[in-house]
């Protein structure tokens, strides 16, 4: 069973003329225990809005979000803090997500005190243990966030989330603000923690080369909708959706591995004025007449793969 289950979720903002703009337009997503689910796509495709809806930071305007089988928006007064503890978020910018005026140890202790270890007789020892688990020495607990690099700060933010002993973490572009040298190590740390603890991880990123290294399942998002879902090896070997193929083809390493670069012209369209039919059709090198009029639905092709393209069946065979 999914730890985190999103069904037909819509997230809307008021548009420039007061009309609702759907940043997420009916998306399904599952995060399973002990697995890394990656949500990928270009900037502006709605993946951060979907991540915020997944942890309850944004109220969906439609659809349901369930955590551990219970609707997130309908949890009772007693259950909501427990869901907040068990479902943690790691943000993109570790410079703003940590309080610059509080010592590292105090911020990690907030997580300990919110979780099942709150009654531990030695909070400082628990804080040190969590810091060491994310690859930092326990002695940094007495220091302030500004004394650390971006990668170290993100490790501190992960320690704060981990200290509450969550069952699931949603990490929204957790490596995009980091130096290249820190990106892979922070991503690998998160993946290792999933294997160690059995928690679920939703890893939101536009960096497909790192996603391929850590994800068990990948959901490709385009303009508010899931375009394709599958295992990394399947997606790289034979993408069913032309958008997935374009994203993968744009990775320099993929060219080196023998794949021809795919053409992905233009930018993501304005969600205030989404194209008719398939939202990808103005950019799709394989578009046919039907694509401009009929919206494709996300169809399963085997238990682990699905794609929303009228011609995905031709590519699957
Ligand atoms: Fe391209 Fe048409 Fe498939 Fe959309 S439905 S991805 S436009 S071929």
Short mmCIF file of C-alpha atoms and ligand atoms in Angstrom, two decimals:
data_model
loop_
_atom_site.label_atom_id
_atom_site.label_comp_id
_atom_site.label_asym_id
_atom_site.label_seq_id
_atom_site.Cartn_x
_atom_site.Cartn_y
_atom_site.Cartn_z
CA UNK A 1 0.00 0.00 0.00
CA UNK A 2 1.11 3.54 -0.71
CA UNK A 3 2.35 5.60 2.19
CA UNK A 4 1.44 8.72 0.29
CA UNK A 5 -1.31 8.47 -2.29
CA UNK A 6 -2.39 11.37 -4.49
CA UNK A 7 -5.40 10.92 -6.73
CA UNK A 8 -6.59 13.33 -9.38
CA UNK A 9 -5.01 16.21 -7.44
CA UNK A 10 -5.54 19.73 -8.74
CA UNK A 11 -3.75 22.78 -7.33
CA UNK A 12 -5.01 26.16 -8.52
CA UNK A 13 -3.90 29.76 -8.17
CA UNK A 14 -5.80 32.92 -9.05
CA UNK A 15 -4.77 33.97 -12.57
CA UNK A 16 -4.09 37.49 -13.82
CA UNK A 17 -7.76 37.99 -14.75
CA UNK A 18 -9.04 36.28 -11.61
CA UNK A 19 -9.54 32.96 -13.38
CA UNK A 20 -8.21 29.78 -11.70
CA UNK A 21 -4.86 28.66 -13.09
CA UNK A 22 -4.17 24.96 -12.56
CA UNK A 23 -0.51 24.47 -11.66
CA UNK A 24 -1.44 20.81 -11.13
CA UNK A 25 -4.29 19.59 -13.29
CA UNK A 26 -5.39 16.16 -12.05
CA UNK A 27 -2.26 14.24 -11.10
CA UNK A 28 -1.92 10.76 -9.56
CA UNK A 29 1.20 9.82 -7.61
CA UNK A 30 2.22 7.13 -5.11
CA UNK A 31 5.12 7.03 -2.67
CA UNK A 32 5.86 3.62 -1.18
CA UNK A 33 7.70 2.71 2.00
CA UNK A 34 11.37 1.92 1.49
CA UNK A 35 11.43 3.39 -2.01
CA UNK A 36 12.60 6.58 -3.68
CA UNK A 37 9.95 8.04 -5.96
CA UNK A 38 11.30 10.83 -8.15
CA UNK A 39 9.09 13.52 -9.64
CA UNK A 40 10.85 15.15 -12.59
CA UNK A 41 10.13 17.80 -15.20
CA UNK A 42 11.22 21.23 -16.32
CA UNK A 43 10.78 24.38 -14.22
CA UNK A 44 7.17 25.49 -14.21
CA UNK A 45 5.69 22.02 -14.79
CA UNK A 46 3.91 21.98 -11.40
CA UNK A 47 6.09 19.51 -9.52
CA UNK A 48 6.75 21.79 -6.53
CA UNK A 49 3.04 22.59 -6.21
CA UNK A 50 2.30 18.86 -6.23
CA UNK A 51 4.98 18.30 -3.54
CA UNK A 52 3.48 21.00 -1.33
CA UNK A 53 0.02 19.50 -1.76
CA UNK A 54 1.48 16.11 -0.78
CA UNK A 55 2.53 17.40 2.66
CA UNK A 56 -0.48 19.65 3.21
CA UNK A 57 1.36 22.96 2.69
CA UNK A 58 -1.04 23.72 -0.17
CA UNK A 59 -4.68 22.72 -0.09
CA UNK A 60 -5.62 20.95 -3.33
CA UNK A 61 -8.57 22.49 -5.15
CA UNK A 62 -9.56 19.00 -6.25
CA UNK A 63 -8.72 15.33 -5.71
CA UNK A 64 -7.45 13.58 -2.59
CA UNK A 65 -4.17 13.20 -0.74
CA UNK A 66 -3.97 10.23 1.61
CA UNK A 67 -1.20 9.53 4.07
CA UNK A 68 -1.10 6.02 5.45
CA UNK A 69 -4.62 5.46 4.17
CA UNK A 70 -6.23 8.52 5.81
CA UNK A 71 -7.18 11.69 3.90
CA UNK A 72 -4.60 14.34 4.82
CA UNK A 73 -7.12 17.15 4.85
CA UNK A 74 -9.58 15.31 7.03
CA UNK A 75 -7.39 14.10 9.86
CA UNK A 76 -8.81 14.75 13.31
CA UNK A 77 -7.32 17.28 15.75
CA UNK A 78 -5.24 14.66 17.51
CA UNK A 79 -4.02 13.00 14.34
CA UNK A 80 -2.82 16.06 12.44
CA UNK A 81 0.34 16.75 14.53
CA UNK A 82 1.22 13.06 14.24
CA UNK A 83 0.86 13.28 10.45
CA UNK A 84 3.03 16.42 10.45
CA UNK A 85 5.72 14.55 12.34
CA UNK A 86 5.52 11.44 10.22
CA UNK A 87 5.49 13.40 6.94
CA UNK A 88 8.43 15.81 6.78
CA UNK A 89 9.57 18.18 4.07
CA UNK A 90 13.08 19.21 3.02
CA UNK A 91 13.15 22.45 1.05
CA UNK A 92 15.27 23.64 -1.85
CA UNK A 93 17.12 26.42 -0.07
CA UNK A 94 18.93 25.40 3.12
CA UNK A 95 19.90 29.06 3.62
CA UNK A 96 16.32 30.12 4.27
CA UNK A 97 14.89 26.90 5.71
CA UNK A 98 17.19 27.03 8.77
CA UNK A 99 16.85 29.76 11.40
CA UNK A 100 20.14 31.75 11.28
CA UNK A 101 19.78 32.83 14.93
CA UNK A 102 19.44 29.38 16.46
CA UNK A 103 22.21 26.89 17.03
CA UNK A 104 22.21 23.77 14.88
CA UNK A 105 21.62 21.52 17.89
CA UNK A 106 18.51 23.44 18.97
CA UNK A 107 17.01 23.13 15.48
CA UNK A 108 17.68 19.41 15.27
CA UNK A 109 16.33 19.03 18.82
CA UNK A 110 12.99 20.46 17.57
CA UNK A 111 12.69 17.37 15.42
CA UNK A 112 13.61 15.03 18.29
CA UNK A 113 11.05 16.68 20.58
CA UNK A 114 8.33 16.35 17.94
CA UNK A 115 8.91 12.62 17.51
CA UNK A 116 8.87 9.31 19.37
CA UNK A 117 12.25 10.08 21.00
CA UNK A 118 10.87 13.16 22.83
CA UNK A 119 11.12 11.36 26.20
CA UNK A 120 14.73 10.38 25.75
CA UNK A 121 16.68 11.41 28.87
CA UNK A 122 19.57 12.84 26.84
CA UNK A 123 18.32 15.02 23.98
CA UNK A 124 21.85 16.26 23.22
CA UNK A 125 23.08 12.71 22.68
CA UNK A 126 20.15 12.01 20.36
CA UNK A 127 20.88 15.21 18.41
CA UNK A 128 24.54 14.15 18.06
CA UNK A 129 23.47 10.71 16.87
CA UNK A 130 21.23 12.19 14.16
CA UNK A 131 23.93 14.62 13.02
CA UNK A 132 26.39 11.75 12.67
CA UNK A 133 23.81 9.81 10.68
CA UNK A 134 23.78 12.56 8.05
CA UNK A 135 27.58 12.65 7.94
CA UNK A 136 28.24 15.60 10.26
CA UNK A 137 30.20 15.54 13.54
CA UNK A 138 28.11 15.78 16.70
CA UNK A 139 30.18 18.72 17.94
CA UNK A 140 28.67 21.11 15.36
CA UNK A 141 25.48 21.21 17.45
CA UNK A 142 26.83 24.30 19.21
CA UNK A 143 27.45 26.22 15.97
CA UNK A 144 25.19 28.44 13.85
CA UNK A 145 24.00 27.70 10.25
CA UNK A 146 26.06 30.52 8.68
CA UNK A 147 29.25 28.65 9.62
CA UNK A 148 28.51 25.92 7.07
CA UNK A 149 28.54 25.37 3.31
CA UNK A 150 25.32 24.85 1.35
CA UNK A 151 25.78 21.08 1.29
CA UNK A 152 26.39 20.97 5.05
CA UNK A 153 23.34 23.14 5.69
CA UNK A 154 21.19 20.82 3.63
CA UNK A 155 22.51 17.91 5.71
CA UNK A 156 21.48 19.84 8.84
CA UNK A 157 18.00 20.39 7.36
CA UNK A 158 17.80 16.65 6.59
CA UNK A 159 18.93 15.89 10.17
CA UNK A 160 16.14 18.10 11.52
CA UNK A 161 13.57 16.22 9.43
CA UNK A 162 15.08 12.83 10.27
CA UNK A 163 15.15 13.59 14.02
CA UNK A 164 11.34 13.36 14.10
CA UNK A 165 11.65 9.79 12.78
CA UNK A 166 9.36 10.41 9.79
CA UNK A 167 7.75 7.68 7.76
CA UNK A 168 8.00 9.74 4.60
CA UNK A 169 10.01 12.76 3.43
CA UNK A 170 9.10 15.05 0.55
CA UNK A 171 12.28 16.73 -0.70
CA UNK A 172 11.56 19.63 -3.07
CA UNK A 173 14.60 20.25 -5.30
CA UNK A 174 16.88 19.50 -2.32
CA UNK A 175 20.08 19.65 -4.36
CA UNK A 176 19.43 22.42 -6.89
CA UNK A 177 20.82 25.21 -4.66
CA UNK A 178 24.00 23.25 -3.86
CA UNK A 179 27.45 23.22 -5.44
CA UNK A 180 27.90 20.49 -8.03
CA UNK A 181 30.29 18.72 -5.66
CA UNK A 182 27.64 18.48 -2.93
CA UNK A 183 24.67 17.53 -5.11
CA UNK A 184 25.38 13.84 -5.63
CA UNK A 185 26.46 13.24 -2.03
CA UNK A 186 23.30 14.82 -0.57
CA UNK A 187 21.10 12.86 -3.00
CA UNK A 188 22.92 9.62 -2.14
CA UNK A 189 22.54 10.40 1.57
CA UNK A 190 18.75 10.68 1.18
CA UNK A 191 18.61 7.42 -0.80
CA UNK A 192 20.74 5.64 1.82
CA UNK A 193 18.45 6.87 4.60
CA UNK A 194 15.46 5.40 2.76
CA UNK A 195 17.14 1.98 2.62
CA UNK A 196 18.26 2.23 6.28
CA UNK A 197 14.99 3.39 7.80
CA UNK A 198 12.36 2.00 5.42
CA UNK A 199 10.72 5.40 5.05
CA UNK A 200 9.37 6.65 1.72
CA UNK A 201 10.96 9.53 -0.18
CA UNK A 202 9.45 11.80 -2.80
CA UNK A 203 12.48 13.37 -4.49
CA UNK A 204 11.47 16.33 -6.65
CA UNK A 205 14.15 17.35 -9.11
CA UNK A 206 14.89 18.50 -12.64
CA UNK A 207 18.26 16.72 -12.56
CA UNK A 208 17.64 13.44 -14.35
CA UNK A 209 21.20 12.22 -14.20
CA UNK A 210 21.07 12.16 -10.38
CA UNK A 211 17.50 10.87 -10.34
CA UNK A 212 18.57 7.88 -12.40
CA UNK A 213 21.14 6.98 -9.75
CA UNK A 214 18.81 7.06 -6.75
CA UNK A 215 15.19 6.52 -7.85
CA UNK A 216 13.23 3.28 -7.69
CA UNK A 217 10.26 4.83 -9.50
CA UNK A 218 10.05 7.95 -11.66
CA UNK A 219 7.05 10.12 -12.49
CA UNK A 220 7.56 12.57 -15.36
CA UNK A 221 5.39 15.68 -15.10
CA UNK A 222 4.47 18.09 -17.86
CA UNK A 223 2.33 21.18 -17.43
CA UNK A 224 0.41 19.94 -14.40
CA UNK A 225 -0.07 16.34 -15.50
CA UNK A 226 1.85 13.09 -15.17
CA UNK A 227 3.13 12.23 -18.64
CA UNK A 228 4.80 8.92 -17.80
CA UNK A 229 5.57 6.68 -14.87
CA UNK A 230 8.05 3.84 -14.68
CA UNK A 231 11.31 2.38 -13.39
CA UNK A 232 14.51 4.25 -14.32
CA UNK A 233 15.88 1.43 -16.49
CA UNK A 234 12.64 1.17 -18.49
CA UNK A 235 12.43 4.93 -18.97
CA UNK A 236 16.00 5.20 -20.18
CA UNK A 237 15.84 2.09 -22.37
CA UNK A 238 12.50 2.80 -24.04
CA UNK A 239 10.58 5.92 -22.97
CA UNK A 240 6.89 5.71 -23.89
CA UNK A 241 6.26 9.46 -23.93
CA UNK A 242 8.07 11.83 -26.31
CA UNK A 243 8.52 14.31 -23.46
CA UNK A 244 10.39 11.71 -21.38
CA UNK A 245 12.51 10.95 -24.41
CA UNK A 246 13.28 14.65 -24.84
CA UNK A 247 14.27 15.09 -21.21
CA UNK A 248 16.50 12.02 -21.25
CA UNK A 249 18.01 12.94 -24.60
CA UNK A 250 18.98 16.35 -23.21
CA UNK A 251 21.27 14.78 -20.57
CA UNK A 252 24.88 14.95 -21.77
CA UNK A 253 25.72 11.52 -20.28
CA UNK A 254 22.88 9.93 -22.21
CA UNK A 255 24.50 11.02 -25.48
CA UNK A 256 27.75 9.47 -24.36
CA UNK A 257 25.93 6.21 -23.76
CA UNK A 258 24.84 6.12 -27.39
CA UNK A 259 21.42 7.72 -27.29
CA UNK A 260 20.73 10.31 -29.96
CA UNK A 261 19.81 13.68 -28.51
CA UNK A 262 16.09 14.24 -28.79
CA UNK A 263 14.67 17.55 -29.87
CA UNK A 264 12.77 19.35 -27.12
CA UNK A 265 11.99 22.72 -28.65
CA UNK A 266 10.46 25.69 -26.85
CA UNK A 267 9.46 26.07 -23.23
CA UNK A 268 6.72 24.76 -20.96
CA UNK A 269 3.50 26.59 -21.94
CA UNK A 270 1.79 29.05 -19.62
CA UNK A 271 -0.52 27.06 -17.31
CA UNK A 272 -2.96 29.99 -17.53
CA UNK A 273 -3.42 29.09 -21.20
CA UNK A 274 -2.69 25.38 -21.59
CA UNK A 275 -2.74 24.02 -25.14
CA UNK A 276 -5.82 22.08 -26.23
CA UNK A 277 -5.71 18.30 -26.49
CA UNK A 278 -2.34 16.93 -25.42
CA UNK A 279 -0.63 19.74 -23.51
CA UNK A 280 2.70 18.73 -25.02
CA UNK A 281 1.55 18.85 -28.65
CA UNK A 282 3.06 22.26 -29.63
CA UNK A 283 6.51 20.89 -28.72
CA UNK A 284 6.07 17.26 -29.69
CA UNK A 285 8.03 16.02 -32.71
CA UNK A 286 5.55 13.14 -33.09
CA UNK A 287 2.29 15.10 -32.85
CA UNK A 288 -0.58 14.05 -35.14
CA UNK A 289 -3.87 15.77 -35.83
CA UNK A 290 -5.67 14.05 -32.91
CA UNK A 291 -3.10 15.44 -30.47
CA UNK A 292 -4.41 19.01 -30.83
CA UNK A 293 -7.97 18.04 -29.99
CA UNK A 294 -8.03 14.97 -27.70
CA UNK A 295 -6.38 14.89 -24.31
CA UNK A 296 -4.60 11.57 -23.72
CA UNK A 297 -5.16 9.82 -20.40
CA UNK A 298 -2.48 8.08 -18.33
CA UNK A 299 -2.80 4.42 -19.39
CA UNK A 300 -1.04 1.44 -17.80
CA UNK A 301 1.19 -0.66 -20.09
CA UNK A 302 2.31 -3.13 -17.47
CA UNK A 303 2.01 -3.10 -13.67
CA UNK A 304 4.94 -0.72 -13.38
CA UNK A 305 4.55 1.56 -16.41
CA UNK A 306 2.02 4.10 -17.58
CA UNK A 307 2.02 6.90 -20.13
CA UNK A 308 -0.34 9.62 -21.33
CA UNK A 309 0.23 9.63 -25.09
CA UNK A 310 -2.14 8.54 -27.86
CA UNK A 311 0.72 6.60 -29.46
CA UNK A 312 2.42 5.13 -26.41
CA UNK A 313 1.00 1.74 -27.32
CA UNK A 314 3.01 1.77 -30.59
CA UNK A 315 6.19 2.52 -28.67
CA UNK A 316 5.45 -0.10 -26.00
CA UNK A 317 5.29 -2.96 -28.53
FE1 LIG B 1 3.04 13.85 -28.76
FE2 LIG B 1 0.55 13.35 -29.44
FE3 LIG B 1 1.75 11.75 -27.73
FE4 LIG B 1 1.06 14.21 -27.00
S1 LIG B 1 -0.32 12.54 -27.57
S2 LIG B 1 2.98 13.21 -26.58
S3 LIG B 1 1.42 15.33 -28.89
S4 LIG B 1 2.30 12.07 -29.88
#
